[in-house]
Amino acid sequence: MIELERTKELAKKYKMNLREVNDKAGLGRNSIYNWKNQRPGIDALNAVADVLHTSTGYLSGKTDNPAPKSDETGGISIDGEVPYYYHGYTIPDDYLNIVRQLMERDIKKGLIKRHDNSRAAEQNRQELIDWLLAYAKKHEIVVEFVDVNPTYRPLSLKQHRLAIININWYRPEEVPFSIGHEIGHIMLANGDLDSHRNQTFAGHNSEEDPADIFSVKLIYDYSCRKGDCFEEPGLFMQSYGIPDRVTDITKELFKRK
């Protein structure tokens, strides 16, 4: 696949091997090597493009220009070792290090969100929703969408195997997680799942936890099927709209996998 060949090419330029690129991108073990026979998902491709200071278009062969990745505002990645300029002046490494440190600090605090192309994000979200709907249908669960007040929470009628999802939820990126969550409620209530596999962790006592755990596991399974087997829980949560309230649960699941 061209994605693998171009990744090798740029990795060599930046004096990295594929394992280093894979780890810096936060992908699952040997994910990049799997690109030999399977095209990567858009989230994995984005992560690798960031590490190699290029665009997903270049890695996927849509352009032959390997220029640093740009967003719609003209910004570029500054996490590499190549020189950067401001009005013709070389930006000193000390200046760049200050910016990197500030970015790392605020990213960890959740104060800065990863830039994402809205059209691509919407397409990826719809693909995940379609997959979840197919999963629900396979397990004889009906998912009904309603367009109501943005704060109207999803719910499930467990005995009727019916999940009602607000498609107008004020955080649209979380809609797929909500679908998985309600599917989990229905399957757990009807004995379709082993409750011990979705038991709560120490310090977590909410009755919502088993459904949360189920949804995180289900979406992670989907991400791996797409070749996006993340090693870093924060990147996984951001890429797949996992709510902040389940951060501890997601981190615990990553420790156990």
mmCIF file of C-alpha atoms in Angstrom:
data_model
loop_
_atom_site.group_PDB
_atom_site.id
_atom_site.type_symbol
_atom_site.label_atom_id
_atom_site.label_comp_id
_atom_site.label_asym_id
_atom_site.label_seq_id
_atom_site.Cartn_x
_atom_site.Cartn_y
_atom_site.Cartn_z
ATOM 1 C CA MET A 1 0.000 0.000 0.000
ATOM 2 C CA ILE A 2 1.211 3.496 -0.827
ATOM 3 C CA GLU A 3 0.566 4.646 2.752
ATOM 4 C CA LEU A 4 3.185 2.216 4.048
ATOM 5 C CA GLU A 5 5.740 3.091 1.354
ATOM 6 C CA ARG A 6 5.454 6.829 1.938
ATOM 7 C CA THR A 7 5.550 6.367 5.701
ATOM 8 C CA LYS A 8 8.821 4.437 5.304
ATOM 9 C CA GLU A 9 10.185 7.166 3.045
ATOM 10 C CA LEU A 10 9.462 9.998 5.489
ATOM 11 C CA ALA A 11 10.490 7.971 8.531
ATOM 12 C CA LYS A 12 13.908 7.500 6.941
ATOM 13 C CA LYS A 13 14.102 11.253 6.268
ATOM 14 C CA TYR A 14 13.507 12.009 9.940
ATOM 15 C CA LYS A 15 15.830 9.197 11.046
ATOM 16 C CA MET A 16 13.123 7.079 12.612
ATOM 17 C CA ASN A 17 12.131 3.470 12.123
ATOM 18 C CA LEU A 18 8.521 2.368 11.678
ATOM 19 C CA ARG A 19 8.246 1.215 15.268
ATOM 20 C CA GLU A 20 9.203 4.680 16.519
ATOM 21 C CA VAL A 21 6.654 6.304 14.204
ATOM 22 C CA ASN A 22 4.024 3.802 15.317
ATOM 23 C CA ASP A 23 4.677 4.519 19.018
ATOM 24 C CA LYS A 24 4.810 8.312 18.630
ATOM 25 C CA ALA A 25 1.488 8.189 16.774
ATOM 26 C CA GLY A 26 -0.064 6.298 19.712
ATOM 27 C CA LEU A 27 -1.106 3.330 17.562
ATOM 28 C CA GLY A 28 -1.437 -0.302 18.562
ATOM 29 C CA ARG A 29 1.533 -2.613 18.302
ATOM 30 C CA ASN A 30 2.649 -3.159 14.696
ATOM 31 C CA SER A 31 -0.358 -1.229 13.330
ATOM 32 C CA ILE A 32 1.702 0.454 10.605
ATOM 33 C CA TYR A 33 3.114 -2.890 9.424
ATOM 34 C CA ASN A 34 -0.478 -4.041 8.833
ATOM 35 C CA TRP A 35 -0.784 -1.320 6.195
ATOM 36 C CA LYS A 36 1.013 -3.669 3.824
ATOM 37 C CA ASN A 37 -2.277 -5.518 3.295
ATOM 38 C CA GLN A 38 -4.897 -3.200 4.784
ATOM 39 C CA ARG A 39 -5.558 0.506 4.259
ATOM 40 C CA PRO A 40 -5.327 2.518 7.476
ATOM 41 C CA GLY A 41 -8.257 4.343 9.030
ATOM 42 C CA ILE A 42 -8.350 8.131 8.777
ATOM 43 C CA ASP A 43 -7.540 8.602 12.487
ATOM 44 C CA ALA A 44 -4.424 6.432 12.297
ATOM 45 C CA LEU A 45 -3.355 8.196 9.102
ATOM 46 C CA ASN A 46 -3.833 11.598 10.724
ATOM 47 C CA ALA A 47 -1.725 10.582 13.718
ATOM 48 C CA VAL A 48 1.131 9.337 11.523
ATOM 49 C CA ALA A 49 0.943 12.430 9.312
ATOM 50 C CA ASP A 50 1.372 14.588 12.423
ATOM 51 C CA VAL A 51 4.461 12.631 13.494
ATOM 52 C CA LEU A 52 6.010 12.900 10.021
ATOM 53 C CA HIS A 53 5.083 16.583 9.486
ATOM 54 C CA THR A 54 3.113 15.890 6.338
ATOM 55 C CA SER A 55 -0.488 15.563 5.198
ATOM 56 C CA THR A 56 -2.781 12.568 4.949
ATOM 57 C CA GLY A 57 -3.139 13.492 1.283
ATOM 58 C CA TYR A 58 0.555 12.839 0.706
ATOM 59 C CA LEU A 59 0.586 9.570 2.646
ATOM 60 C CA SER A 60 -2.445 8.284 0.736
ATOM 61 C CA GLY A 61 -1.103 9.335 -2.674
ATOM 62 C CA LYS A 62 -3.601 12.116 -3.335
ATOM 63 C CA THR A 63 -0.767 14.613 -3.694
ATOM 64 C CA ASP A 64 2.959 14.383 -4.348
ATOM 65 C CA ASN A 65 3.718 17.371 -2.141
ATOM 66 C CA PRO A 66 5.081 16.179 1.229
ATOM 67 C CA ALA A 67 4.929 19.682 2.716
ATOM 68 C CA PRO A 68 4.195 19.955 6.454
ATOM 69 C CA LYS A 69 0.573 19.394 7.290
ATOM 70 C CA SER A 70 -1.441 22.597 7.079
ATOM 71 C CA ASP A 71 -4.873 23.362 8.474
ATOM 72 C CA GLU A 72 -7.416 25.825 7.084
ATOM 73 C CA THR A 73 -5.757 28.731 8.906
ATOM 74 C CA GLY A 74 -2.353 28.076 7.353
ATOM 75 C CA GLY A 75 -0.776 26.672 10.533
ATOM 76 C CA ILE A 76 1.892 23.971 10.472
ATOM 77 C CA SER A 77 3.149 21.315 12.837
ATOM 78 C CA ILE A 78 6.138 22.392 14.969
ATOM 79 C CA ASP A 79 6.901 19.070 16.627
ATOM 80 C CA GLY A 80 9.780 18.196 14.296
ATOM 81 C CA GLU A 81 13.460 19.047 14.001
ATOM 82 C CA VAL A 82 13.301 20.944 10.706
ATOM 83 C CA PRO A 83 13.836 24.747 10.746
ATOM 84 C CA TYR A 84 10.828 27.079 10.937
ATOM 85 C CA TYR A 85 10.667 30.711 9.951
ATOM 86 C CA TYR A 86 8.804 33.885 10.898
ATOM 87 C CA HIS A 87 8.920 36.653 8.272
ATOM 88 C CA GLY A 88 12.222 35.295 7.011
ATOM 89 C CA TYR A 89 13.783 34.879 10.460
ATOM 90 C CA THR A 90 14.652 31.403 11.738
ATOM 91 C CA ILE A 91 12.674 30.622 14.898
ATOM 92 C CA PRO A 92 15.138 29.555 17.646
ATOM 93 C CA ASP A 93 14.717 26.101 19.140
ATOM 94 C CA ASP A 94 14.276 27.681 22.582
ATOM 95 C CA TYR A 95 11.185 29.524 21.332
ATOM 96 C CA LEU A 96 9.753 26.362 19.798
ATOM 97 C CA ASN A 97 10.426 24.400 22.988
ATOM 98 C CA ILE A 98 8.457 26.964 24.999
ATOM 99 C CA VAL A 99 5.492 26.545 22.642
ATOM 100 C CA ARG A 100 5.789 22.744 22.792
ATOM 101 C CA GLN A 101 5.845 22.768 26.597
ATOM 102 C CA LEU A 102 2.807 25.043 26.791
ATOM 103 C CA MET A 103 0.944 22.884 24.277
ATOM 104 C CA GLU A 104 1.775 19.658 26.129
ATOM 105 C CA ARG A 105 0.644 21.175 29.426
ATOM 106 C CA ASP A 106 -2.703 22.392 28.086
ATOM 107 C CA ILE A 107 -3.361 19.271 26.006
ATOM 108 C CA LYS A 108 -2.985 17.135 29.134
ATOM 109 C CA LYS A 109 -5.377 19.459 30.962
ATOM 110 C CA GLY A 110 -7.885 19.125 28.136
ATOM 111 C CA LEU A 111 -7.761 22.852 27.413
ATOM 112 C CA ILE A 112 -6.791 22.365 23.767
ATOM 113 C CA LYS A 113 -8.617 20.121 21.335
ATOM 114 C CA ARG A 114 -7.066 18.463 18.320
ATOM 115 C CA HIS A 115 -7.910 20.176 15.051
ATOM 116 C CA ASP A 116 -10.094 17.995 12.891
ATOM 117 C CA ASN A 117 -11.536 18.551 9.463
ATOM 118 C CA SER A 118 -15.269 18.832 10.172
ATOM 119 C CA ARG A 119 -16.355 17.108 6.966
ATOM 120 C CA ALA A 120 -14.026 14.150 7.543
ATOM 121 C CA ALA A 121 -15.079 13.971 11.203
ATOM 122 C CA GLU A 122 -18.747 13.890 10.231
ATOM 123 C CA GLN A 123 -18.114 11.149 7.673
ATOM 124 C CA ASN A 124 -16.156 9.062 10.189
ATOM 125 C CA ARG A 125 -18.886 9.531 12.779
ATOM 126 C CA GLN A 126 -21.574 8.407 10.340
ATOM 127 C CA GLU A 127 -19.566 5.302 9.430
ATOM 128 C CA LEU A 128 -19.328 4.402 13.113
ATOM 129 C CA ILE A 129 -23.056 5.018 13.600
ATOM 130 C CA ASP A 130 -23.854 2.762 10.631
ATOM 131 C CA TRP A 131 -21.666 0.024 12.130
ATOM 132 C CA LEU A 132 -23.382 0.362 15.522
ATOM 133 C CA LEU A 133 -26.815 0.192 13.892
ATOM 134 C CA ALA A 134 -25.794 -3.004 12.104
ATOM 135 C CA TYR A 135 -24.564 -4.403 15.425
ATOM 136 C CA ALA A 136 -27.879 -3.499 17.076
ATOM 137 C CA LYS A 137 -29.883 -5.104 14.277
ATOM 138 C CA LYS A 138 -27.823 -8.277 14.567
ATOM 139 C CA HIS A 139 -28.837 -8.459 18.227
ATOM 140 C CA GLU A 140 -32.505 -7.643 17.532
ATOM 141 C CA ILE A 141 -32.320 -4.156 19.009
ATOM 142 C CA VAL A 142 -34.169 -1.241 17.414
ATOM 143 C CA VAL A 143 -32.498 2.169 17.484
ATOM 144 C CA GLU A 144 -34.853 5.098 16.985
ATOM 145 C CA PHE A 145 -33.546 8.633 16.418
ATOM 146 C CA VAL A 146 -35.401 11.720 17.620
ATOM 147 C CA ASP A 147 -34.579 15.371 16.909
ATOM 148 C CA VAL A 148 -35.427 17.181 20.123
ATOM 149 C CA ASN A 149 -33.904 19.586 22.647
ATOM 150 C CA PRO A 150 -30.068 19.313 22.583
ATOM 151 C CA THR A 151 -30.005 18.398 26.282
ATOM 152 C CA TYR A 152 -32.550 15.547 25.966
ATOM 153 C CA ARG A 153 -30.665 12.441 27.049
ATOM 154 C CA PRO A 154 -30.843 9.083 25.273
ATOM 155 C CA LEU A 155 -32.796 6.292 26.916
ATOM 156 C CA SER A 156 -33.627 2.651 26.444
ATOM 157 C CA LEU A 157 -36.806 0.619 26.865
ATOM 158 C CA LYS A 158 -35.046 -2.566 27.847
ATOM 159 C CA GLN A 159 -37.977 -4.995 27.710
ATOM 160 C CA HIS A 160 -38.882 -3.733 24.246
ATOM 161 C CA ARG A 161 -35.231 -3.818 23.087
ATOM 162 C CA LEU A 162 -35.606 -0.211 21.948
ATOM 163 C CA ALA A 163 -32.977 2.536 22.194
ATOM 164 C CA ILE A 164 -34.042 6.155 21.692
ATOM 165 C CA ILE A 165 -31.201 8.473 20.662
ATOM 166 C CA ASN A 166 -31.288 12.256 20.404
ATOM 167 C CA ILE A 167 -29.608 13.005 17.072
ATOM 168 C CA ASN A 168 -29.599 16.686 18.080
ATOM 169 C CA TRP A 169 -27.455 16.071 21.195
ATOM 170 C CA TYR A 170 -25.423 19.184 22.023
ATOM 171 C CA ARG A 171 -22.197 17.210 21.637
ATOM 172 C CA PRO A 172 -22.690 15.476 18.279
ATOM 173 C CA GLU A 173 -19.351 13.687 18.493
ATOM 174 C CA GLU A 174 -20.748 11.720 21.467
ATOM 175 C CA VAL A 175 -23.792 10.330 19.615
ATOM 176 C CA PRO A 176 -22.059 7.042 18.659
ATOM 177 C CA PHE A 177 -21.029 6.483 22.294
ATOM 178 C CA SER A 178 -24.639 7.087 23.363
ATOM 179 C CA ILE A 179 -25.828 4.443 20.909
ATOM 180 C CA GLY A 180 -23.302 1.937 22.254
ATOM 181 C CA HIS A 181 -24.253 2.859 25.826
ATOM 182 C CA GLU A 182 -27.975 2.189 25.307
ATOM 183 C CA ILE A 183 -27.269 -1.030 23.413
ATOM 184 C CA GLY A 184 -25.220 -2.080 26.438
ATOM 185 C CA HIS A 185 -28.088 -1.329 28.816
ATOM 186 C CA ILE A 186 -30.477 -3.444 26.745
ATOM 187 C CA MET A 187 -28.133 -6.406 26.305
ATOM 188 C CA LEU A 188 -27.117 -6.427 29.977
ATOM 189 C CA ALA A 189 -30.730 -6.186 31.178
ATOM 190 C CA ASN A 190 -31.836 -9.047 28.935
ATOM 191 C CA GLY A 191 -28.983 -11.361 29.839
ATOM 192 C CA ASP A 192 -27.360 -11.143 26.398
ATOM 193 C CA LEU A 193 -24.003 -10.348 28.014
ATOM 194 C CA ASP A 194 -21.958 -11.716 30.878
ATOM 195 C CA SER A 195 -22.328 -8.964 33.476
ATOM 196 C CA HIS A 196 -18.975 -9.908 35.015
ATOM 197 C CA ARG A 197 -17.221 -8.844 31.812
ATOM 198 C CA ASN A 198 -18.663 -5.371 32.235
ATOM 199 C CA GLN A 199 -18.373 -5.082 35.992
ATOM 200 C CA THR A 200 -17.439 -1.760 37.524
ATOM 201 C CA PHE A 201 -13.937 -1.003 38.710
ATOM 202 C CA ALA A 202 -12.885 -0.102 42.211
ATOM 203 C CA GLY A 203 -14.089 3.392 43.017
ATOM 204 C CA HIS A 204 -16.825 3.276 40.375
ATOM 205 C CA ASN A 205 -20.294 2.514 41.663
ATOM 206 C CA SER A 206 -22.618 4.184 39.186
ATOM 207 C CA GLU A 207 -25.328 1.987 37.689
ATOM 208 C CA GLU A 208 -24.333 3.512 34.356
ATOM 209 C CA ASP A 209 -20.797 2.100 34.534
ATOM 210 C CA PRO A 210 -21.483 -1.333 32.971
ATOM 211 C CA ALA A 211 -23.111 0.310 29.941
ATOM 212 C CA ASP A 212 -20.244 2.813 29.739
ATOM 213 C CA ILE A 213 -17.700 -0.004 29.825
ATOM 214 C CA PHE A 214 -19.621 -1.915 27.161
ATOM 215 C CA SER A 215 -19.755 1.121 24.856
ATOM 216 C CA VAL A 216 -16.042 1.896 25.226
ATOM 217 C CA LYS A 217 -15.162 -1.750 24.488
ATOM 218 C CA LEU A 218 -17.510 -1.863 21.504
ATOM 219 C CA ILE A 219 -16.113 1.301 19.934
ATOM 220 C CA TYR A 220 -12.542 0.221 20.623
ATOM 221 C CA ASP A 221 -13.289 -3.043 18.824
ATOM 222 C CA TYR A 222 -14.562 -1.004 15.873
ATOM 223 C CA SER A 223 -11.415 1.157 15.874
ATOM 224 C CA CYS A 224 -9.201 -1.934 15.759
ATOM 225 C CA ARG A 225 -11.213 -3.361 12.873
ATOM 226 C CA LYS A 226 -10.353 -0.145 11.017
ATOM 227 C CA GLY A 227 -6.672 -0.486 11.878
ATOM 228 C CA ASP A 228 -6.772 2.217 14.578
ATOM 229 C CA CYS A 229 -5.629 0.152 17.573
ATOM 230 C CA PHE A 230 -4.619 2.983 19.869
ATOM 231 C CA GLU A 231 -2.144 2.587 22.717
ATOM 232 C CA GLU A 232 -2.910 6.002 24.236
ATOM 233 C CA PRO A 233 -6.419 6.334 25.743
ATOM 234 C CA GLY A 234 -6.615 10.118 25.335
ATOM 235 C CA LEU A 235 -6.101 9.925 21.573
ATOM 236 C CA PHE A 236 -8.674 7.146 21.307
ATOM 237 C CA MET A 237 -11.239 9.163 23.294
ATOM 238 C CA GLN A 238 -10.691 12.258 21.196
ATOM 239 C CA SER A 239 -10.853 10.378 17.896
ATOM 240 C CA TYR A 240 -14.084 8.525 18.719
ATOM 241 C CA GLY A 241 -16.036 11.030 20.815
ATOM 242 C CA ILE A 242 -15.738 9.218 24.143
ATOM 243 C CA PRO A 243 -17.097 11.558 26.872
ATOM 244 C CA ASP A 244 -14.711 12.984 29.458
ATOM 245 C CA ARG A 245 -16.834 11.503 32.257
ATOM 246 C CA VAL A 246 -15.577 8.013 31.343
ATOM 247 C CA THR A 247 -11.887 8.969 31.257
ATOM 248 C CA ASP A 248 -11.020 6.856 34.312
ATOM 249 C CA ILE A 249 -12.915 3.859 32.955
ATOM 250 C CA THR A 250 -11.198 4.169 29.571
ATOM 251 C CA LYS A 251 -7.749 4.429 31.156
ATOM 252 C CA GLU A 252 -8.442 1.356 33.294
ATOM 253 C CA LEU A 253 -9.584 -0.618 30.255
ATOM 254 C CA PHE A 254 -6.403 0.336 28.393
ATOM 255 C CA LYS A 255 -4.320 -0.906 31.323
ATOM 256 C CA ARG A 256 -6.105 -4.259 31.191
ATOM 257 C CA LYS A 257 -6.066 -4.866 27.452
#
